[in-house]
Structures are given as structure tokens and as C-alpha cells.
Amino acid sequence: MGKMWAGRFAKELDKTADDFNSSIHFDSRMFKQDITGSMAHAAMLGAKNIISENDAKTIIDGLSAILEDIENGTLQFDMEAEDIHMFVEAELTKRIGDVGKRLHTARSRNDQVALDIRLWLRDECEEIIALIKGLMRAIVKKADENKSVIMPGYTHLQSAQPITFGHHLMAYAMMLSRDVTRIKDAVARMNYSPLGSCALAGTTYDTDRDMVAKKLGFDGVTLNSLDGVSDRDFCVELMAAFSTVMMHLSRFSEEIILWSSWEFKFIELDDSYTTGSSIMPQKKNPDMAELVRGKTGRVYGDLFSLLTTLKGIPLAYNKDMQEDKEAVFDAVDTVKKCLEVFTPMIDTLSVRADNMLKAAKEGFINATDLADYLVKKDMPFRSAYKVVGQLVAKCISEGYVLDNLPLDAYKEISPLFEEDLYEFISLETCVNKRISKGGTCPDSVTQQIKYITEFLND
Ligand code: ARG
């Protein structure tokens, strides 16, 4: 295909080099943003008399017809075009003739690409936020149903203190709420129009960049033309935010995988979100959770690939930057797909409260509460800690747990123990007593649910 810059060159671009250089096979995804940006630019050129109002109208009508034809499938992308920007301009000129050649006045492809990716990410972030909120809603629903379901809470994956399943789930809702605000913050910083940077130095035409920015829903314009076209920090920031979403989903996945093992059996995933084995008939594998955990590395990789691309390139635009899009697209697609499968997986899982309680009863999980019992009777905490340590050792060697060790045995170690200790260390008491703000008691979980529900309705 004849290049737009053909005048300067005596020979055509080599075919292999042309293919290597081309980005239309991935950046055609931004056709809508590219066309919308061009329409706003043309309107400004007309309003400022840089081109005639008539020409601006012809261009805008032509662009709008191209958009319609792409959307309804009558216009296919020409894979010979170098990129989406060249394709749209060439198609426009094909349709409206020489007037189409006026569109590129006072702008550069560097402006267009910096604009399109911002517009594209802005739309995608809205969808990602909606998906995260959907997952938060599923979590809140499960947490509400399981506010009083006792399970072991762990540190070092060792049974530590009793908590409720509702409390455990709400931890993820809190993390995800920060993911939402992280994305929103990054979008707010990104939302400045680079259009009109004119490749690197600005322009001699009397343009109105603010008018274009306003038309496209930006909060303003970038204030340095080199910066406007050449930084991709907003992509880095958003991909770091997406990586954090994935990190949260991955930790959650790891727990889901553990909890659905035969050894834990705390939950059972719905058949529609598990797979069987080709050889072992008993298997029900948590593939979705494993894949989410696996795809987390992929999103981190996208982030690092972009950071590495950017680290050595001088200002302003360099072709290296064409590499930004596939990483950004992949990260966005991956986060979306993971959220789309994760939410119904959470929504449909069933909780085995009996197994959670059984596990909680096994691990001396109320030892801290027993020490607190002695502290209430004025023993210093460190001494109480030691007494309880001795009692745990005794239970282990004699086959008891703290709940069924006879009172005499308790009294042998400290006369402060009375019959009421059993009530004091029952798992229900342990959980219900943790009334500190953000603690595990059912009332606190209700407060957390209230906070997240308000966040979701905001
Ligand atoms: N396809 C290019 C990209 O994705 C568009 C910008 C090209 N600009 C240029 N001066 N070659 O980055």
C-alpha cells in the first residue's frame, strides 16, 4: 500500500519491515476512540477557522459514517494500513476526497495514539470497576449469610484464633474497595487531553485544545507538549492497580483452593465452576481459582514489560512505545475475564459450617482467651501466657483439648481457675467478645457490611 509519507522516499518499505512495523492487528480495537477524537479535532479546526466550517462538517459526517460502518460490520479493517490512525484517515480520504486530507492539520499521530489509549482505558476502567463491584456484592451477600459461622483464623497457616467466615470474607471486600479507589485515582490523573501536542512542540495554528478536551470529556489538557505525547505513566499506574486486583484475587483463589480440598472441606464449589479429572473419577478440581492465580503472573508481566519498554527511551515519542498497547490490552482483558468467572464462583459456592467449626475446635484456638481469663483475675499477661502454654502441653500429652480438660487439672496449675472458664473459652464467646472496631464479632461484621454497601451505592 502506498504510504502517506511516500513523497520523501524513493523506494517502498520492505514487506517484512512493513509487517513488523504495523500495529493495525491490535490497535484497531481503538477505532471508536480514534474516530471520536478526530471528530472533536475537526470540529475545533472548523470553529477556529483553521479549515472551513463546511469542510469540518464534511469530515465529521464522513467519520461518523466510517464509525457506523465499522460497528455494523460493513467496513473491514485494511490490514495493509500501518495502524488504526492511518486506516481511518485513508478511508476518510477515499470517501470524501481531498477534504479528508485537511483533517490532519495541527495534530500528529503521536497525539492520536496518546489520546486513544487514554479514552480506551477510561471506558475499560469503568467496566472493570463495575465488575469489581459485582464481586464485592457477591462477597457481601455470602458474608451476611455467614456472619456467625465460626472457623479457624490462621497466621502462618497455623490455627490462631476463632473468627467468623463472614469476617474473613469481608477482608476481601475491603481490599477490593481500595482497588476501586486506586483505579479511580489513576483515571483522574490520566484524564487530561494530549491532543494538540502536535508530535512534540505544539503548533503555530491558533488551536483551542480546551475545546477539544471538553468535547471528549477530559478535565483539562496536558500542559507540556513533550510530556503529553511521550509519557505512559497512566498505563503503568493502571496496570499496577490491575496487578493489585489480581494479587487480591490470587490470594483469595489460594484460599478457595485450600478450603475446597478434602483435608479442609470448608467450602464446596459449584459443579459449574469446577472440572473433573481425565483419570481420577473422584476429583473435582478448582480450575477457575487456579487459573486466576496463574493469570496473576501474566498481568504482573504486562506491567513489567511496559516499565521496561519505557525506562530507556528519550523524549518524545519513539516507536518502542507502540509496544505499550498489547501489554495494556492483555492486562485489561485478563482482569476482566478473571472477574467475570470469579464472581459467580463465589456466588454459587456452598459453605460447610460444620467442618469449619470442627477444625476450629481442634487447634487450641482459644488459648489466647484462656490467658485473658487469668489476666481478668489480675495475673500479668506474660505469666498467664506461660500457664496456658503448660496447659496446652499437658492437653497434647494426655489427649485433651482446653474445652474438656477437667477443672482439677486446671486447678493444679493455677488456683485462679473456676468452673466459669469453660463458658469463657467457648468458641462462641471468643468470637462474640471480639467487639473492638474491625474485630470478628457478628456486630462488627454487620458494620463492615454496612460500610461496603454504602461504598457500593456511592
Ligand atoms: N502505531 C503507533 C503507535 O502505536 C502510532 C504512533 C506512530 N507515530 C509515529 N510517529 N510513527 O505507537
Short mmCIF file of C-alpha atoms and ligand atoms in Angstrom, two decimals:
data_model
loop_
_atom_site.label_atom_id
_atom_site.label_comp_id
_atom_site.label_asym_id
_atom_site.label_seq_id
_atom_site.Cartn_x
_atom_site.Cartn_y
_atom_site.Cartn_z
CA MET A 1 0.00 0.00 0.00
CA GLY A 2 1.26 3.49 -0.84
CA LYS A 3 2.43 5.27 2.30
CA MET A 4 1.23 8.71 3.34
CA TRP A 5 4.82 9.83 3.64
CA ALA A 6 5.69 8.47 0.16
CA GLY A 7 6.93 11.85 -1.18
CA ARG A 8 10.13 11.69 0.83
CA PHE A 9 11.11 8.18 -0.25
CA ALA A 10 12.43 6.72 -3.48
CA LYS A 11 11.73 3.10 -2.53
CA GLU A 12 8.82 1.24 -0.92
CA LEU A 13 9.14 -0.18 2.58
CA ASP A 14 10.32 -3.78 2.57
CA LYS A 15 7.38 -6.18 3.09
CA THR A 16 8.81 -7.86 6.19
CA ALA A 17 9.71 -4.50 7.67
CA ASP A 18 6.23 -3.24 6.86
CA ASP A 19 4.60 -6.14 8.71
CA PHE A 20 7.00 -5.68 11.61
CA ASN A 21 6.15 -2.00 11.81
CA SER A 22 2.41 -2.38 11.58
CA SER A 23 0.10 -2.29 14.60
CA ILE A 24 -3.34 -2.38 12.98
CA HIS A 25 -3.88 -6.00 14.01
CA PHE A 26 -4.05 -4.90 17.62
CA ASP A 27 -4.71 -1.16 17.70
CA SER A 28 -7.84 -1.46 15.53
CA ARG A 29 -9.53 -2.10 18.88
CA MET A 30 -9.33 1.63 19.46
CA PHE A 31 -11.27 2.56 16.30
CA LYS A 32 -14.10 4.20 18.18
CA GLN A 33 -11.78 6.33 20.30
CA ASP A 34 -9.72 7.26 17.25
CA ILE A 35 -12.75 8.36 15.27
CA THR A 36 -14.34 10.22 18.18
CA GLY A 37 -11.04 12.05 18.76
CA SER A 38 -10.84 13.00 15.09
CA MET A 39 -14.41 14.30 15.09
CA ALA A 40 -13.67 16.57 18.07
CA HIS A 41 -10.45 17.74 16.39
CA ALA A 42 -12.26 18.53 13.11
CA ALA A 43 -14.98 20.44 14.95
CA MET A 44 -12.29 22.56 16.63
CA LEU A 45 -10.48 23.19 13.32
CA GLY A 46 -13.78 24.43 11.88
CA ALA A 47 -14.69 26.56 14.90
CA LYS A 48 -11.26 28.21 14.83
CA ASN A 49 -11.40 28.78 11.05
CA ILE A 50 -8.29 26.69 10.53
CA ILE A 51 -10.37 24.81 8.00
CA SER A 52 -13.76 25.96 6.71
CA GLU A 53 -16.90 25.07 8.70
CA ASN A 54 -18.11 23.27 5.59
CA ASP A 55 -15.01 21.09 5.36
CA ALA A 56 -15.25 20.35 9.07
CA LYS A 57 -18.82 19.19 8.60
CA THR A 58 -17.92 17.00 5.62
CA ILE A 59 -15.10 15.44 7.64
CA ILE A 60 -17.29 14.84 10.69
CA ASP A 61 -20.07 13.29 8.60
CA GLY A 62 -17.51 11.10 6.83
CA LEU A 63 -16.03 9.95 10.11
CA SER A 64 -19.40 9.23 11.60
CA ALA A 65 -20.30 7.09 8.56
CA ILE A 66 -17.00 5.19 8.93
CA LEU A 67 -17.73 4.55 12.60
CA GLU A 68 -21.19 3.30 11.78
CA ASP A 69 -19.88 1.02 9.03
CA ILE A 70 -17.21 -0.49 11.28
CA GLU A 71 -19.76 -1.05 14.02
CA ASN A 72 -22.31 -2.71 11.76
CA GLY A 73 -19.66 -4.82 10.06
CA THR A 74 -19.86 -3.36 6.55
CA LEU A 75 -16.36 -1.89 6.73
CA GLN A 76 -13.41 -4.20 7.43
CA PHE A 77 -10.02 -3.00 8.61
CA ASP A 78 -7.39 -2.95 5.92
CA MET A 79 -4.53 -4.98 7.36
CA GLU A 80 -2.17 -3.26 4.92
CA ALA A 81 -2.70 0.02 6.80
CA GLU A 82 0.08 0.73 9.29
CA ASP A 83 -2.22 1.44 12.19
CA ILE A 84 -5.75 2.45 13.08
CA HIS A 85 -4.96 6.16 12.73
CA MET A 86 -3.67 5.73 9.16
CA PHE A 87 -6.56 3.46 8.31
CA VAL A 88 -9.25 5.91 9.38
CA GLU A 89 -7.60 8.83 7.60
CA ALA A 90 -7.09 6.85 4.39
CA GLU A 91 -10.67 5.58 4.46
CA LEU A 92 -11.95 9.12 5.01
CA THR A 93 -9.99 10.46 2.06
CA LYS A 94 -11.19 7.58 -0.04
CA ARG A 95 -14.77 8.54 0.78
CA ILE A 96 -14.74 12.35 0.77
CA GLY A 97 -11.70 13.11 -1.38
CA ASP A 98 -9.23 15.92 -0.77
CA VAL A 99 -11.21 17.45 2.09
CA GLY A 100 -10.23 14.38 4.12
CA LYS A 101 -6.61 15.42 3.75
CA ARG A 102 -7.30 18.53 5.81
CA LEU A 103 -8.11 16.53 8.98
CA HIS A 104 -4.50 16.06 9.99
CA THR A 105 -3.86 19.82 10.26
CA ALA A 106 -2.39 20.77 13.65
CA ARG A 107 -2.09 17.29 15.06
CA SER A 108 0.14 14.24 14.88
CA ARG A 109 -0.31 10.50 15.15
CA ASN A 110 1.67 10.75 18.36
CA ASP A 111 -1.15 12.91 19.70
CA GLN A 112 -3.74 10.48 18.42
CA VAL A 113 -2.21 7.40 19.96
CA ALA A 114 -1.70 9.17 23.31
CA LEU A 115 -5.33 10.26 23.14
CA ASP A 116 -6.86 6.99 22.00
CA ILE A 117 -5.27 4.87 24.70
CA ARG A 118 -6.48 7.32 27.36
CA LEU A 119 -10.03 7.25 26.02
CA TRP A 120 -9.93 3.47 25.66
CA LEU A 121 -8.64 2.94 29.19
CA ARG A 122 -11.21 5.34 30.60
CA ASP A 123 -14.04 3.21 29.15
CA GLU A 124 -12.44 -0.06 30.19
CA CYS A 125 -11.81 1.16 33.73
CA GLU A 126 -15.50 1.89 34.10
CA GLU A 127 -16.24 -1.72 33.14
CA ILE A 128 -13.56 -3.10 35.44
CA ILE A 129 -14.89 -1.05 38.36
CA ALA A 130 -18.41 -2.38 37.67
CA LEU A 131 -17.03 -5.94 37.65
CA ILE A 132 -15.13 -5.43 40.93
CA LYS A 133 -18.26 -4.00 42.50
CA GLY A 134 -20.21 -7.03 41.29
CA LEU A 135 -17.73 -9.28 43.05
CA MET A 136 -17.96 -7.16 46.19
CA ARG A 137 -21.74 -7.59 46.12
CA ALA A 138 -21.37 -11.38 45.92
CA ILE A 139 -18.91 -11.30 48.83
CA VAL A 140 -21.19 -9.13 50.96
CA LYS A 141 -24.09 -11.49 50.36
CA LYS A 142 -22.05 -14.52 51.45
CA ALA A 143 -20.61 -12.65 54.42
CA ASP A 144 -24.07 -11.63 55.56
CA GLU A 145 -25.26 -15.25 55.40
CA ASN A 146 -22.20 -16.42 57.34
CA LYS A 147 -21.84 -13.73 59.99
CA SER A 148 -21.99 -16.23 62.83
CA VAL A 149 -20.27 -19.20 61.18
CA ILE A 150 -17.17 -19.97 63.22
CA MET A 151 -13.96 -21.01 61.50
CA PRO A 152 -10.30 -21.09 62.48
CA GLY A 153 -8.43 -17.88 61.73
CA TYR A 154 -4.82 -18.51 60.76
CA THR A 155 -1.42 -16.94 60.91
CA HIS A 156 1.45 -18.90 59.32
CA LEU A 157 -1.39 -21.19 58.17
CA GLN A 158 -1.49 -22.41 61.77
CA SER A 159 -4.76 -22.26 63.61
CA ALA A 160 -4.61 -18.99 65.58
CA GLN A 161 -7.92 -17.62 66.89
CA PRO A 162 -11.55 -18.28 66.05
CA ILE A 163 -13.13 -15.88 63.59
CA THR A 164 -16.32 -15.90 61.56
CA PHE A 165 -16.44 -16.79 57.91
CA GLY A 166 -18.31 -13.54 57.33
CA HIS A 167 -15.39 -11.62 58.82
CA HIS A 168 -12.88 -13.49 56.68
CA LEU A 169 -14.85 -12.74 53.52
CA MET A 170 -15.26 -9.07 54.36
CA ALA A 171 -11.47 -8.70 54.46
CA TYR A 172 -11.53 -9.23 50.69
CA ALA A 173 -14.39 -6.75 50.25
CA MET A 174 -12.23 -4.12 51.98
CA MET A 175 -9.26 -4.87 49.72
CA LEU A 176 -11.41 -4.67 46.63
CA SER A 177 -12.90 -1.35 47.75
CA ARG A 178 -9.37 0.08 47.75
CA ASP A 179 -8.80 -1.39 44.31
CA VAL A 180 -11.80 0.56 43.07
CA THR A 181 -10.49 3.83 44.53
CA ARG A 182 -6.98 3.10 43.23
CA ILE A 183 -8.32 2.77 39.69
CA LYS A 184 -10.47 5.88 40.07
CA ASP A 185 -7.48 7.89 41.34
CA ALA A 186 -5.34 6.81 38.39
CA VAL A 187 -8.13 7.62 35.92
CA ALA A 188 -8.45 11.10 37.43
CA ARG A 189 -4.72 11.71 36.87
CA MET A 190 -4.96 10.29 33.33
CA ASN A 191 -7.96 12.36 32.31
CA TYR A 192 -6.13 15.21 30.53
CA SER A 193 -6.13 15.54 26.76
CA PRO A 194 -2.80 15.33 24.92
CA LEU A 195 -4.44 16.24 21.61
CA GLY A 196 -2.82 19.31 20.08
CA SER A 197 0.67 18.48 21.33
CA CYS A 198 1.42 18.21 17.60
CA ALA A 199 4.06 15.49 17.81
CA LEU A 200 6.26 17.23 20.35
CA ALA A 201 6.46 21.02 20.26
CA GLY A 202 2.94 22.41 19.96
CA THR A 203 1.77 24.27 16.87
CA THR A 204 1.73 27.61 15.12
CA TYR A 205 -2.01 27.27 14.37
CA ASP A 206 -4.42 29.07 16.65
CA THR A 207 -5.94 25.87 18.06
CA ASP A 208 -8.29 25.51 21.02
CA ARG A 209 -7.10 22.45 22.89
CA ASP A 210 -9.50 23.04 25.76
CA MET A 211 -12.48 22.92 23.45
CA VAL A 212 -11.39 19.50 22.15
CA ALA A 213 -10.69 18.28 25.68
CA LYS A 214 -14.13 19.36 26.84
CA LYS A 215 -15.86 17.65 23.92
CA LEU A 216 -14.07 14.41 24.80
CA GLY A 217 -14.92 14.54 28.50
CA PHE A 218 -11.43 15.39 29.79
CA ASP A 219 -10.83 17.50 32.88
CA GLY A 220 -8.30 19.63 31.03
CA VAL A 221 -5.31 19.44 28.70
CA THR A 222 -1.75 18.26 29.28
CA LEU A 223 0.43 21.31 29.93
CA ASN A 224 3.65 20.23 28.25
CA SER A 225 3.55 19.01 24.68
CA LEU A 226 6.54 16.66 25.11
CA ASP A 227 5.02 15.11 28.21
CA GLY A 228 1.57 14.86 26.62
CA VAL A 229 2.71 12.58 23.82
CA SER A 230 5.51 10.66 25.43
CA ASP A 231 4.61 9.53 28.91
CA ARG A 232 2.64 6.40 29.56
CA ASP A 233 2.74 6.70 33.34
CA PHE A 234 -1.05 6.40 33.44
CA CYS A 235 -0.78 2.96 31.81
CA VAL A 236 1.84 1.96 34.38
CA GLU A 237 -0.33 3.22 37.23
CA LEU A 238 -3.41 1.45 35.99
CA MET A 239 -1.53 -1.77 35.33
CA ALA A 240 -0.13 -1.59 38.86
CA ALA A 241 -3.71 -1.17 40.08
CA PHE A 242 -4.81 -4.14 37.94
CA SER A 243 -1.87 -6.15 39.27
CA THR A 244 -3.07 -5.37 42.78
CA VAL A 245 -6.59 -6.53 41.92
CA MET A 246 -5.05 -9.74 40.59
CA MET A 247 -2.89 -10.15 43.69
CA HIS A 248 -6.03 -9.93 45.83
CA LEU A 249 -7.91 -12.37 43.62
CA SER A 250 -4.91 -14.68 43.67
CA ARG A 251 -4.75 -14.81 47.47
CA PHE A 252 -8.49 -15.40 47.58
CA SER A 253 -8.05 -18.14 44.96
CA GLU A 254 -5.36 -19.80 47.04
CA GLU A 255 -7.75 -19.93 49.99
CA ILE A 256 -10.58 -21.26 47.85
CA ILE A 257 -8.26 -24.00 46.60
CA LEU A 258 -7.25 -24.90 50.15
CA TRP A 259 -10.77 -24.71 51.51
CA SER A 260 -12.16 -26.99 48.84
CA SER A 261 -9.55 -29.70 49.44
CA TRP A 262 -10.63 -32.92 51.19
CA GLU A 263 -8.37 -32.02 54.07
CA PHE A 264 -10.17 -28.71 54.75
CA LYS A 265 -13.61 -29.18 53.20
CA PHE A 266 -14.69 -25.73 54.40
CA ILE A 267 -16.50 -24.99 51.17
CA GLU A 268 -17.73 -26.76 48.10
CA LEU A 269 -17.53 -25.08 44.74
CA ASP A 270 -20.50 -25.44 42.44
CA ASP A 271 -20.18 -28.06 39.72
CA SER A 272 -20.42 -25.34 37.10
CA TYR A 273 -17.15 -23.79 38.30
CA THR A 274 -15.09 -26.96 38.76
CA THR A 275 -13.70 -29.61 36.47
CA GLY A 276 -13.17 -33.35 36.64
CA SER A 277 -10.02 -35.37 36.06
CA SER A 278 -9.44 -37.47 32.97
CA ILE A 279 -8.24 -40.39 35.11
CA MET A 280 -9.28 -39.98 38.75
CA PRO A 281 -13.08 -40.25 39.00
CA GLN A 282 -13.30 -38.72 42.49
CA LYS A 283 -11.71 -35.42 41.51
CA LYS A 284 -13.41 -32.04 41.49
CA ASN A 285 -10.75 -29.54 40.64
CA PRO A 286 -10.91 -25.80 41.41
CA ASP A 287 -9.55 -24.89 37.96
CA MET A 288 -11.09 -21.41 37.85
CA ALA A 289 -9.38 -20.36 41.07
CA GLU A 290 -6.10 -21.93 39.91
CA LEU A 291 -6.29 -20.11 36.59
CA VAL A 292 -6.94 -16.78 38.28
CA ARG A 293 -3.89 -17.43 40.48
CA GLY A 294 -1.91 -18.36 37.37
CA LYS A 295 -3.03 -15.38 35.30
CA THR A 296 -1.89 -13.02 38.04
CA GLY A 297 1.69 -13.57 36.90
CA ARG A 298 0.66 -12.64 33.41
CA VAL A 299 -0.72 -9.25 34.47
CA TYR A 300 2.44 -8.57 36.54
CA GLY A 301 4.38 -9.45 33.38
CA ASP A 302 2.40 -6.91 31.36
CA LEU A 303 3.22 -4.23 33.92
CA PHE A 304 6.90 -5.08 33.88
CA SER A 305 7.06 -5.28 30.13
CA LEU A 306 5.75 -1.72 29.86
CA LEU A 307 8.01 -0.37 32.62
CA THR A 308 10.98 -1.94 30.86
CA THR A 309 9.93 -0.54 27.48
CA LEU A 310 9.71 2.96 28.90
CA LYS A 311 12.84 3.09 31.01
CA GLY A 312 15.37 3.93 28.33
CA ILE A 313 13.54 5.97 25.72
CA PRO A 314 14.41 9.62 25.23
CA LEU A 315 11.69 12.24 24.79
CA ALA A 316 9.46 12.48 22.96
CA TYR A 317 7.70 9.68 21.01
CA ASN A 318 9.73 6.65 19.93
CA LYS A 319 8.36 3.64 18.11
CA ASP A 320 9.17 1.48 21.14
CA MET A 321 6.01 2.96 22.59
CA GLN A 322 3.88 1.03 20.14
CA GLU A 323 4.66 -1.90 22.45
CA ASP A 324 2.52 -0.35 25.19
CA LYS A 325 -0.80 -1.39 23.75
CA GLU A 326 -0.57 -5.17 23.65
CA ALA A 327 0.53 -5.18 27.29
CA VAL A 328 -2.28 -2.85 28.31
CA PHE A 329 -4.87 -4.76 26.28
CA ASP A 330 -3.75 -8.08 27.71
CA ALA A 331 -3.83 -6.82 31.30
CA VAL A 332 -7.31 -5.35 30.83
CA ASP A 333 -8.67 -8.46 29.09
CA THR A 334 -7.19 -10.74 31.74
CA VAL A 335 -8.52 -8.80 34.74
CA LYS A 336 -11.96 -8.65 33.17
CA LYS A 337 -12.09 -12.34 32.34
CA CYS A 338 -10.90 -13.28 35.82
CA LEU A 339 -13.53 -11.11 37.49
CA GLU A 340 -16.23 -12.45 35.19
CA VAL A 341 -15.61 -16.01 36.33
CA PHE A 342 -14.69 -15.24 39.94
CA THR A 343 -17.95 -13.52 40.91
CA PRO A 344 -20.33 -16.37 40.01
CA MET A 345 -17.85 -18.86 41.50
CA ILE A 346 -18.15 -17.04 44.85
CA ASP A 347 -21.86 -16.58 44.46
CA THR A 348 -22.52 -20.28 43.96
CA LEU A 349 -20.12 -21.85 46.46
CA SER A 350 -21.61 -23.63 49.45
CA VAL A 351 -20.28 -23.28 52.95
CA ARG A 352 -19.58 -26.31 55.17
CA ALA A 353 -20.08 -24.64 58.53
CA ASP A 354 -19.87 -28.00 60.35
CA ASN A 355 -16.35 -28.65 59.06
CA MET A 356 -15.22 -25.12 59.83
CA LEU A 357 -16.42 -25.47 63.41
CA LYS A 358 -14.83 -28.91 63.77
CA ALA A 359 -11.49 -27.55 62.59
CA ALA A 360 -11.81 -24.59 64.94
CA LYS A 361 -12.31 -26.97 67.86
CA GLU A 362 -9.13 -28.86 67.15
CA GLY A 363 -6.30 -26.42 67.29
CA PHE A 364 -6.19 -24.86 70.81
CA ILE A 365 -7.58 -21.86 69.08
CA ASN A 366 -8.97 -20.43 72.33
CA ALA A 367 -5.60 -20.41 74.14
CA THR A 368 -5.33 -16.59 73.96
CA ASP A 369 -8.77 -16.30 75.53
CA LEU A 370 -7.76 -18.65 78.32
CA ALA A 371 -4.76 -16.43 79.05
CA ASP A 372 -7.12 -13.42 79.06
CA TYR A 373 -9.26 -15.27 81.62
CA LEU A 374 -6.30 -15.27 84.01
CA VAL A 375 -5.47 -11.64 83.17
CA LYS A 376 -9.05 -10.74 84.17
CA LYS A 377 -8.20 -12.31 87.54
CA ASP A 378 -5.22 -9.97 87.75
CA MET A 379 -2.43 -12.25 86.59
CA PRO A 380 0.09 -10.39 84.35
CA PHE A 381 -0.34 -11.39 80.69
CA ARG A 382 3.15 -12.86 80.29
CA SER A 383 2.62 -15.15 83.34
CA ALA A 384 -0.83 -16.12 82.07
CA TYR A 385 0.67 -16.90 78.67
CA LYS A 386 3.13 -19.28 80.34
CA VAL A 387 0.43 -21.05 82.39
CA VAL A 388 -1.66 -21.62 79.29
CA GLY A 389 1.41 -22.91 77.45
CA GLN A 390 1.82 -25.53 80.19
CA LEU A 391 -1.85 -26.44 79.93
CA VAL A 392 -1.62 -26.85 76.14
CA ALA A 393 1.42 -29.12 76.55
CA LYS A 394 -0.50 -31.16 79.13
CA CYS A 395 -3.54 -31.48 76.87
CA ILE A 396 -1.38 -32.63 73.97
CA SER A 397 0.39 -35.27 76.02
CA GLU A 398 -2.83 -36.52 77.67
CA GLY A 399 -5.17 -36.29 74.67
CA TYR A 400 -7.37 -33.39 75.75
CA VAL A 401 -8.32 -30.00 74.35
CA LEU A 402 -8.74 -26.94 76.59
CA ASP A 403 -12.53 -27.31 76.45
CA ASN A 404 -12.62 -30.79 78.00
CA LEU A 405 -9.62 -30.80 80.33
CA PRO A 406 -11.06 -31.43 83.84
CA LEU A 407 -11.20 -28.50 86.26
CA ASP A 408 -8.93 -30.35 88.73
CA ALA A 409 -6.17 -30.42 86.16
CA TYR A 410 -6.63 -26.69 85.67
CA LYS A 411 -6.55 -26.01 89.38
CA GLU A 412 -3.32 -28.00 89.75
CA ILE A 413 -1.62 -25.40 87.59
CA SER A 414 -3.39 -22.30 88.94
CA PRO A 415 -5.95 -21.89 91.73
CA LEU A 416 -7.45 -18.95 89.81
CA PHE A 417 -9.31 -21.32 87.51
CA GLU A 418 -13.03 -21.82 88.22
CA GLU A 419 -15.91 -23.61 86.50
CA ASP A 420 -16.77 -20.43 84.52
CA LEU A 421 -13.58 -20.85 82.45
CA TYR A 422 -15.39 -23.27 80.10
CA GLU A 423 -18.00 -20.70 79.18
CA PHE A 424 -15.27 -18.07 78.90
CA ILE A 425 -13.31 -20.05 76.32
CA SER A 426 -16.21 -21.43 74.30
CA LEU A 427 -15.69 -20.53 70.66
CA GLU A 428 -18.94 -18.56 70.55
CA THR A 429 -17.80 -16.44 73.49
CA CYS A 430 -14.36 -15.98 71.91
CA VAL A 431 -15.91 -14.65 68.72
CA ASN A 432 -18.71 -12.61 70.30
CA LYS A 433 -16.28 -10.93 72.69
CA ARG A 434 -14.09 -9.54 69.92
CA ILE A 435 -16.02 -6.30 69.84
CA SER A 436 -13.14 -3.95 69.03
CA LYS A 437 -13.67 -1.84 65.89
CA GLY A 438 -12.97 -4.04 62.87
CA GLY A 439 -12.99 -7.20 65.00
CA THR A 440 -14.63 -10.51 64.16
CA CYS A 441 -17.83 -10.36 66.28
CA PRO A 442 -21.06 -10.54 64.25
CA ASP A 443 -21.95 -6.92 65.10
CA SER A 444 -18.66 -5.73 63.70
CA VAL A 445 -19.24 -7.75 60.54
CA THR A 446 -22.64 -6.06 60.25
CA GLN A 447 -20.89 -2.68 60.48
CA GLN A 448 -18.41 -3.71 57.79
CA ILE A 449 -21.23 -4.84 55.53
CA LYS A 450 -22.94 -1.50 56.08
CA TYR A 451 -19.78 0.38 55.14
CA ILE A 452 -19.21 -1.64 51.97
CA THR A 453 -22.88 -1.45 50.98
CA GLU A 454 -22.71 2.35 51.24
CA PHE A 455 -19.49 2.28 49.21
CA LEU A 456 -21.24 0.20 46.54
CA ASN A 457 -24.21 2.54 46.35
CA ASP A 458 -22.00 5.60 46.11
N1 ARG B 1 1.10 2.96 15.74
C1 ARG B 1 1.79 3.93 16.51
C2 ARG B 1 1.79 3.50 17.98
O1 ARG B 1 1.02 2.67 18.31
C3 ARG B 1 1.15 5.25 16.38
C4 ARG B 1 2.06 6.44 16.52
C5 ARG B 1 3.03 6.44 15.48
N2 ARG B 1 3.76 7.66 15.38
C6 ARG B 1 4.84 7.76 14.62
N3 ARG B 1 5.43 8.88 14.58
N4 ARG B 1 5.33 6.74 13.98
O2 ARG B 1 2.54 3.99 18.78
#
